[in-house]
Tab-separated table of C-alpha atoms and ligand atoms in Angstrom:
chain	number	residue	atom	x	y	z
A	269	MET	CA	12.721	-2.328	-10.878
A	270	ILE	CA	9.153	-3.177	-9.945
A	271	LEU	CA	7.343	0.145	-9.767
A	272	GLY	CA	3.661	0.933	-9.779
A	273	CYS	CA	0.985	2.978	-8.103
A	274	HIS	CA	-2.480	2.982	-6.703
A	275	VAL	CA	-5.099	2.484	-9.439
A	276	ASN	CA	-8.919	2.276	-9.440
A	277	PHE	CA	-10.816	-0.967	-9.583
A	278	GLY	CA	-13.617	0.350	-11.783
A	279	ILE	CA	-16.108	-1.351	-14.092
A	280	GLU	CA	-13.329	-3.208	-15.910
A	281	GLN	CA	-12.008	-4.452	-12.554
A	282	LEU	CA	-8.544	-6.073	-12.741
A	283	LEU	CA	-8.317	-5.403	-16.486
A	284	GLY	CA	-9.006	-1.684	-15.949
A	285	CYS	CA	-6.329	-1.576	-13.237
A	286	ALA	CA	-3.734	-3.110	-15.550
A	287	LYS	CA	-4.629	-0.689	-18.361
A	288	GLN	CA	-4.353	2.310	-16.025
A	289	ALA	CA	-0.975	1.116	-14.754
A	290	THR	CA	0.268	0.799	-18.339
A	291	GLU	CA	-0.855	4.353	-19.076
A	292	TYR	CA	1.229	5.565	-16.142
A	293	GLY	CA	4.315	3.660	-17.317
A	294	ALA	CA	4.070	1.305	-14.339
A	295	ASN	CA	4.827	-2.420	-14.422
A	296	THR	CA	2.721	-3.212	-11.372
A	297	PHE	CA	-0.136	-1.678	-9.377
A	298	MET	CA	-2.161	-1.678	-6.181
A	299	PHE	CA	-5.929	-1.472	-5.897
A	300	TYR	CA	-8.824	-1.646	-3.469
A	301	THR	CA	-11.562	-4.094	-4.535
A	302	GLY	CA	-14.074	-1.259	-4.018
A	303	ALA	CA	-14.099	2.080	-2.189
A	304	PRO	CA	-11.299	2.093	0.434
A	305	GLN	CA	-13.587	3.603	3.067
A	306	ASN	CA	-16.488	1.148	2.744
A	307	THR	CA	-17.130	-2.562	2.395
A	308	ILE	CA	-19.591	-2.567	-0.505
A	309	ARG	CA	-18.128	-4.960	-3.074
A	310	LYS	CA	-19.382	-5.911	-6.537
A	311	PRO	CA	-19.080	-9.529	-7.667
A	312	LEU	CA	-15.966	-10.332	-9.670
A	313	ASP	CA	-16.327	-10.871	-13.400
A	314	GLN	CA	-14.425	-14.025	-14.403
A	315	ASN	CA	-14.132	-12.929	-18.044
A	316	LEU	CA	-12.474	-9.681	-17.030
A	317	ILE	CA	-10.009	-11.627	-14.866
A	318	LEU	CA	-9.053	-13.781	-17.861
A	319	GLU	CA	-8.739	-10.737	-20.103
A	320	ALA	CA	-6.631	-9.020	-17.449
A	321	LYS	CA	-4.263	-11.972	-17.291
A	322	THR	CA	-3.821	-11.961	-21.074
A	323	TYR	CA	-3.347	-8.188	-21.120
A	324	MET	CA	-0.774	-8.374	-18.331
A	325	LYS	CA	1.213	-11.073	-20.125
A	326	GLU	CA	1.295	-8.915	-23.250
A	327	HIS	CA	2.522	-5.990	-21.165
A	328	GLN	CA	5.131	-7.885	-19.132
A	329	MET	CA	3.273	-7.454	-15.872
A	330	ASP	CA	3.582	-10.168	-13.281
A	331	LEU	CA	0.432	-10.928	-11.285
A	332	SER	CA	2.575	-11.917	-8.307
A	333	HIS	CA	3.754	-8.288	-8.071
A	334	VAL	CA	0.229	-6.891	-7.884
A	335	ILE	CA	-1.005	-5.726	-4.482
A	336	CYS	CA	-4.521	-5.506	-3.112
A	337	HIS	CA	-5.193	-3.136	-0.199
A	338	ALA	CA	-7.850	-4.047	2.359
A	339	PRO	CA	-10.304	-1.192	3.139
A	340	TYR	CA	-9.125	0.902	6.066
A	341	ILE	CA	-12.351	0.600	8.001
A	342	ILE	CA	-11.394	-2.968	8.870
A	343	ASN	CA	-10.172	-2.803	12.457
A	344	LEU	CA	-8.885	-5.986	14.020
A	345	ALA	CA	-7.418	-4.201	17.053
A	346	ASN	CA	-10.602	-3.354	18.891
A	347	LYS	CA	-13.209	-5.879	19.916
A	348	LYS	CA	-15.194	-3.750	22.355
A	349	ASP	CA	-17.896	-3.867	19.700
A	350	LYS	CA	-17.859	-7.588	19.051
A	351	ASN	CA	-20.106	-7.354	15.984
A	352	LYS	CA	-17.798	-4.856	14.313
A	353	TRP	CA	-14.743	-6.934	15.119
A	354	GLU	CA	-16.358	-10.087	13.762
A	355	PHE	CA	-17.493	-8.182	10.681
A	356	SER	CA	-13.877	-7.103	10.093
A	357	ILE	CA	-12.720	-10.702	10.370
A	358	GLN	CA	-15.382	-11.943	7.967
A	359	PHE	CA	-14.732	-9.139	5.505
A	360	LEU	CA	-11.018	-9.890	5.497
A	361	LYS	CA	-11.734	-13.573	4.877
A	362	ASN	CA	-13.922	-12.633	1.904
A	363	GLU	CA	-11.262	-10.244	0.650
A	364	ILE	CA	-8.709	-13.059	0.711
A	365	ASP	CA	-11.120	-15.262	-1.267
A	366	ARG	CA	-11.628	-12.466	-3.791
A	367	CYS	CA	-7.854	-12.047	-4.160
A	368	GLU	CA	-7.307	-15.762	-4.552
A	369	SER	CA	-9.903	-16.004	-7.293
A	370	MET	CA	-7.990	-13.312	-9.206
A	371	GLY	CA	-4.611	-14.918	-8.530
A	372	ILE	CA	-3.441	-12.013	-6.355
A	373	THR	CA	-0.874	-13.164	-3.789
A	374	ASN	CA	-0.483	-10.157	-1.496
A	375	ILE	CA	-3.022	-8.071	0.379
A	376	VAL	CA	-1.920	-5.093	2.474
A	377	LEU	CA	-3.683	-4.518	5.788
A	378	HIS	CA	-3.492	-1.722	8.353
A	379	PRO	CA	-3.018	-3.641	11.606
A	380	GLY	CA	-5.707	-1.579	13.356
A	381	SER	CA	-6.372	1.129	15.939
A	382	ALA	CA	-6.666	0.399	19.653
A	383	VAL	CA	-9.293	3.166	20.289
A	384	GLY	CA	-9.819	3.143	24.024
A	385	LEU	CA	-7.650	0.094	24.640
A	386	THR	CA	-3.926	-0.056	25.311
A	387	HIS	CA	-1.584	-0.848	22.401
A	388	GLU	CA	-0.846	-4.168	24.041
A	389	GLU	CA	-4.554	-5.090	24.167
A	390	GLY	CA	-4.954	-3.908	20.583
A	391	ILE	CA	-2.107	-6.111	19.453
A	392	GLN	CA	-3.518	-9.135	21.268
A	393	ASN	CA	-6.839	-8.563	19.454
A	394	ILE	CA	-5.055	-8.336	16.098
A	395	ILE	CA	-3.256	-11.612	16.796
A	396	GLU	CA	-6.482	-13.311	17.817
A	397	ALA	CA	-8.317	-11.997	14.741
A	398	LEU	CA	-5.569	-13.015	12.319
A	399	ASN	CA	-5.547	-16.493	13.769
A	400	PHE	CA	-9.259	-16.696	12.917
A	401	VAL	CA	-8.676	-15.355	9.420
A	402	LEU	CA	-5.689	-17.415	8.312
A	403	ARG	CA	-6.220	-20.749	6.570
A	404	LYS	CA	-3.527	-23.393	6.182
A	405	ASP	CA	-4.088	-23.710	2.433
A	406	GLN	CA	-4.098	-19.958	1.840
A	407	THR	CA	-2.341	-18.742	-1.330
A	408	CYS	CA	-2.670	-15.022	-0.582
A	409	ASN	CA	-0.445	-13.403	2.072
A	410	ILE	CA	-1.544	-10.654	4.414
A	411	LEU	CA	1.044	-7.879	4.573
A	412	LEU	CA	0.946	-5.788	7.734
A	413	GLU	CA	1.638	-2.154	6.883
A	414	THR	CA	3.891	-0.078	9.139
A	415	MET	CA	1.792	2.840	10.390
A	416	ALA	CA	2.576	6.480	11.257
A	417	GLY	CA	1.221	6.177	14.802
A	418	LYS	CA	-1.626	8.610	14.157
A	419	GLY	CA	-4.234	8.426	16.927
A	420	THR	CA	-4.135	4.959	18.447
A	421	GLU	CA	-2.735	3.075	15.452
A	422	CYS	CA	-0.975	-0.194	16.247
A	423	GLY	CA	1.975	-1.381	14.203
A	424	CYS	CA	3.864	1.910	14.105
A	425	ASN	CA	7.186	0.312	14.962
A	426	LEU	CA	8.995	-2.855	13.917
A	427	GLU	CA	8.755	-4.360	17.397
A	428	GLU	CA	4.944	-4.345	17.299
A	429	ILE	CA	4.906	-5.866	13.808
A	430	LYS	CA	7.372	-8.503	14.998
A	431	GLN	CA	5.179	-9.277	17.994
A	432	ILE	CA	2.234	-9.980	15.707
A	433	LEU	CA	4.296	-12.062	13.263
A	434	ASP	CA	5.753	-14.104	16.106
A	435	GLN	CA	2.253	-15.086	17.214
A	436	VAL	CA	0.598	-15.717	13.853
A	437	GLY	CA	3.534	-17.191	11.941
A	438	LYS	CA	5.277	-15.919	8.827
A	439	GLU	CA	3.926	-18.482	6.430
A	440	HIS	CA	1.009	-16.328	5.262
A	441	VAL	CA	1.835	-12.987	6.876
A	442	GLY	CA	4.473	-10.524	5.736
A	443	VAL	CA	5.292	-6.820	5.959
A	444	CYS	CA	4.676	-3.727	3.823
A	445	ILE	CA	6.738	-0.678	4.739
A	446	ASP	CA	5.380	2.773	3.895
A	447	THR	CA	8.109	5.426	3.672
A	448	CYS	CA	5.780	8.277	4.708
A	449	HIS	CA	4.538	6.278	7.682
A	450	LEU	CA	8.069	5.272	8.728
A	451	ASN	CA	9.202	8.885	8.580
A	452	ASP	CA	6.186	10.104	10.531
A	453	ALA	CA	6.616	7.284	13.056
A	454	GLY	CA	10.146	8.539	13.768
A	455	TYR	CA	12.429	6.388	11.587
A	456	SER	CA	14.939	8.535	9.762
A	457	LEU	CA	15.187	7.179	6.218
A	458	LYS	CA	18.382	9.105	5.546
A	459	ASN	CA	20.060	6.078	7.050
A	460	PHE	CA	18.019	3.481	5.221
A	461	ASP	CA	20.700	0.786	5.390
A	462	SER	CA	20.596	0.758	9.150
A	463	PHE	CA	16.792	0.641	9.050
A	464	LEU	CA	16.897	-2.362	6.708
A	465	GLN	CA	19.412	-4.061	8.962
A	466	GLN	CA	17.105	-3.529	11.918
A	467	LEU	CA	14.191	-4.930	9.922
A	468	ASP	CA	16.290	-7.915	8.913
A	469	GLU	CA	17.371	-8.642	12.485
A	470	LEU	CA	13.896	-8.274	13.989
A	471	ILE	CA	11.659	-9.708	11.274
A	472	GLY	CA	13.796	-10.976	8.390
A	473	LEU	CA	14.121	-9.267	5.009
A	474	ASP	CA	12.340	-12.162	3.289
A	475	SER	CA	9.099	-11.046	5.007
A	476	LEU	CA	9.254	-7.638	3.315
A	477	LYS	CA	6.919	-8.045	0.313
A	478	CYS	CA	5.950	-4.492	-0.594
A	479	VAL	CA	7.139	-0.888	-0.213
A	480	HIS	CA	4.765	2.076	-0.336
A	481	LEU	CA	6.930	4.829	-1.750
A	482	ASN	CA	5.616	8.214	-0.628
A	483	ASP	CA	7.111	11.499	0.433
A	484	SER	CA	5.786	13.096	3.631
A	485	LYS	CA	4.343	16.538	4.341
A	486	ASN	CA	5.609	16.367	7.928
A	487	GLU	CA	8.867	16.109	9.810
A	488	CYS	CA	10.209	12.823	11.110
A	489	GLY	CA	8.386	11.651	14.246
A	490	THR	CA	5.286	13.852	13.983
A	491	HIS	CA	2.818	10.890	13.758
A	492	LYS	CA	0.735	12.683	11.128
A	493	ASP	CA	0.421	10.428	8.037
A	494	ARG	CA	0.041	12.995	5.274
A	495	HIS	CA	1.556	11.818	2.010
A	496	GLU	CA	3.374	14.205	-0.328
A	497	ASN	CA	4.397	13.935	-3.970
A	498	ILE	CA	7.796	12.344	-4.590
A	499	GLY	CA	10.565	14.903	-4.070
A	500	PHE	CA	8.329	17.607	-2.601
A	501	GLY	CA	8.271	16.508	1.015
A	502	THR	CA	10.553	16.089	4.005
A	503	ILE	CA	12.028	12.752	2.893
A	504	GLY	CA	13.163	14.091	-0.449
A	505	PHE	CA	13.830	12.765	-3.929
A	506	ASP	CA	17.351	11.417	-3.415
A	507	VAL	CA	16.466	9.361	-0.347
A	508	LEU	CA	13.347	7.904	-2.008
A	509	LEU	CA	15.319	7.160	-5.190
A	510	SER	CA	18.015	5.349	-3.220
A	511	ILE	CA	15.358	3.221	-1.482
A	512	LEU	CA	13.773	2.373	-4.839
A	513	ASN	CA	17.150	1.376	-6.246
A	514	HIS	CA	18.364	-0.456	-3.167
A	515	PRO	CA	20.167	-3.655	-4.258
A	516	LYS	CA	18.422	-5.721	-1.570
A	517	LEU	CA	14.954	-4.654	-2.749
A	518	LYS	CA	15.193	-5.577	-6.444
A	519	GLU	CA	12.441	-8.208	-6.180
A	520	VAL	CA	10.086	-6.079	-4.069
A	521	PRO	CA	7.186	-4.158	-5.662
A	522	PHE	CA	7.164	-0.393	-4.982
A	523	ILE	CA	3.802	1.362	-4.949
A	524	LEU	CA	3.213	5.135	-5.102
A	525	GLU	CA	0.298	6.469	-3.024
A	526	THR	CA	1.025	10.142	-3.498
A	527	PRO	CA	-1.714	12.787	-3.606
A	528	TYR	CA	-3.598	13.782	-6.752
A	529	VAL	CA	-3.217	17.424	-7.762
A	530	GLY	CA	-5.749	20.164	-8.546
A	531	ASN	CA	-5.901	22.873	-11.218
A	532	ASN	CA	-3.509	25.058	-9.253
A	533	LYS	CA	-1.633	24.917	-5.977
A	534	GLU	CA	-4.556	26.382	-4.012
A	535	ASP	CA	-7.124	24.092	-5.611
A	536	LYS	CA	-7.847	21.209	-3.259
A	537	THR	CA	-10.147	19.297	-5.641
A	538	ARG	CA	-7.308	16.860	-6.443
A	539	ILE	CA	-8.492	15.505	-9.747
A	540	TYR	CA	-5.309	14.660	-11.661
A	541	PRO	CA	-3.206	11.586	-10.870
A	542	PRO	CA	0.501	12.399	-10.424
A	543	TYR	CA	1.798	8.896	-11.117
A	544	ARG	CA	2.716	9.102	-14.791
A	545	PHE	CA	5.040	12.023	-14.060
A	546	GLU	CA	6.406	10.729	-10.772
A	547	ILE	CA	7.256	7.389	-12.374
A	548	MET	CA	8.987	9.266	-15.197
A	549	SER	CA	11.054	11.276	-12.674
A	550	LEU	CA	12.038	8.136	-10.775
A	551	LYS	CA	12.987	6.272	-13.953
A	552	ASN	CA	15.021	9.249	-15.208
A	553	GLN	CA	16.556	9.554	-11.736
A	554	THR	CA	15.971	13.311	-11.913
A	555	LEU	CA	13.379	15.301	-10.040
A	556	ASN	CA	11.031	17.211	-12.328
A	557	GLN	CA	10.759	20.616	-10.635
A	558	ASN	CA	7.736	21.397	-12.805
A	559	LEU	CA	5.925	18.218	-11.807
A	560	TYR	CA	2.796	20.047	-10.752
A	561	GLU	CA	2.513	22.191	-13.878
A	562	ASP	CA	3.268	19.231	-16.165
A	563	ILE	CA	0.526	17.127	-14.586
A	564	VAL	CA	-2.058	19.900	-14.917
A	565	SER	CA	-1.198	20.747	-18.519
A	566	PHE	CA	-1.128	17.067	-19.545
A	567	TYR	CA	-4.582	16.283	-18.180
A	568	LYS	CA	-6.255	19.607	-18.889
A	569	LYS	CA	-5.918	19.027	-22.649
A	570	ASP	CA	-8.683	16.437	-22.711
B	627	FE	FE1	-2.194	1.734	3.622
B	628	FE	FE1	0.623	3.048	2.542
B	629	ZN	ZN1	-0.756	6.769	4.832
């Protein structure tokens, strides 16, 4: 089982990420190279990359399972503002370079939002942009994430993802499915086998390189995109556990992006990471009903 979570790329960069993942009991992780909502990026420290690689070897973590997530302000779907669109393209190119210099092989990207354009126009812009971004000798794949269909998001069904892949090629582009997004987009995960079959027929299972494992606060088909802690949402623990343990997904990294929790249920400050306890639940194959309380009491001590 390859299971990890979102971690912070702080002052220790990749090394700090690997240490955090270890603390949570994870054997992989996903990170943004800076704040997810902006494009300010610090230069990479080569010594920290080397230290991270050594640390990961010692902790049986495989760099090829590690995922980078592009910042969500990158929008390849809309080129009404040409400068913004070109900035997104350039930023993504730089992000790929950054990943390659760390040895990271997969970067997750939200396909983009059409804002004011039709989905079809948005998708054509994404295809055009990706064809600018992709290099023949690239060692890092771009994984298109399946979206919830909030607002004007493109890529909220497998057909749209397939359309993009068909036009840009599968050599350097793959797919990341997000269980919360799939649910919110209208795919019932209670019948996950039939979903996987559909994915295999349309895109090919070999293109599936990452799963974001999240519960959802909303019912299937509501196009909301609000993640919930594992076992406390509408998808439920058993369904998520069966996806994690699916025999066809043994080689695929699973990443938790569930919400942080506050001091009590009403507290929205969200300061404590849930991952250590969610990973424990998933490994034990039993939902911890006291997840919330356990997280708070664990972190409040120090
Ligand atoms: Fe995402
Ligand atoms: Fe996600
Ligand atoms: Zn989401």
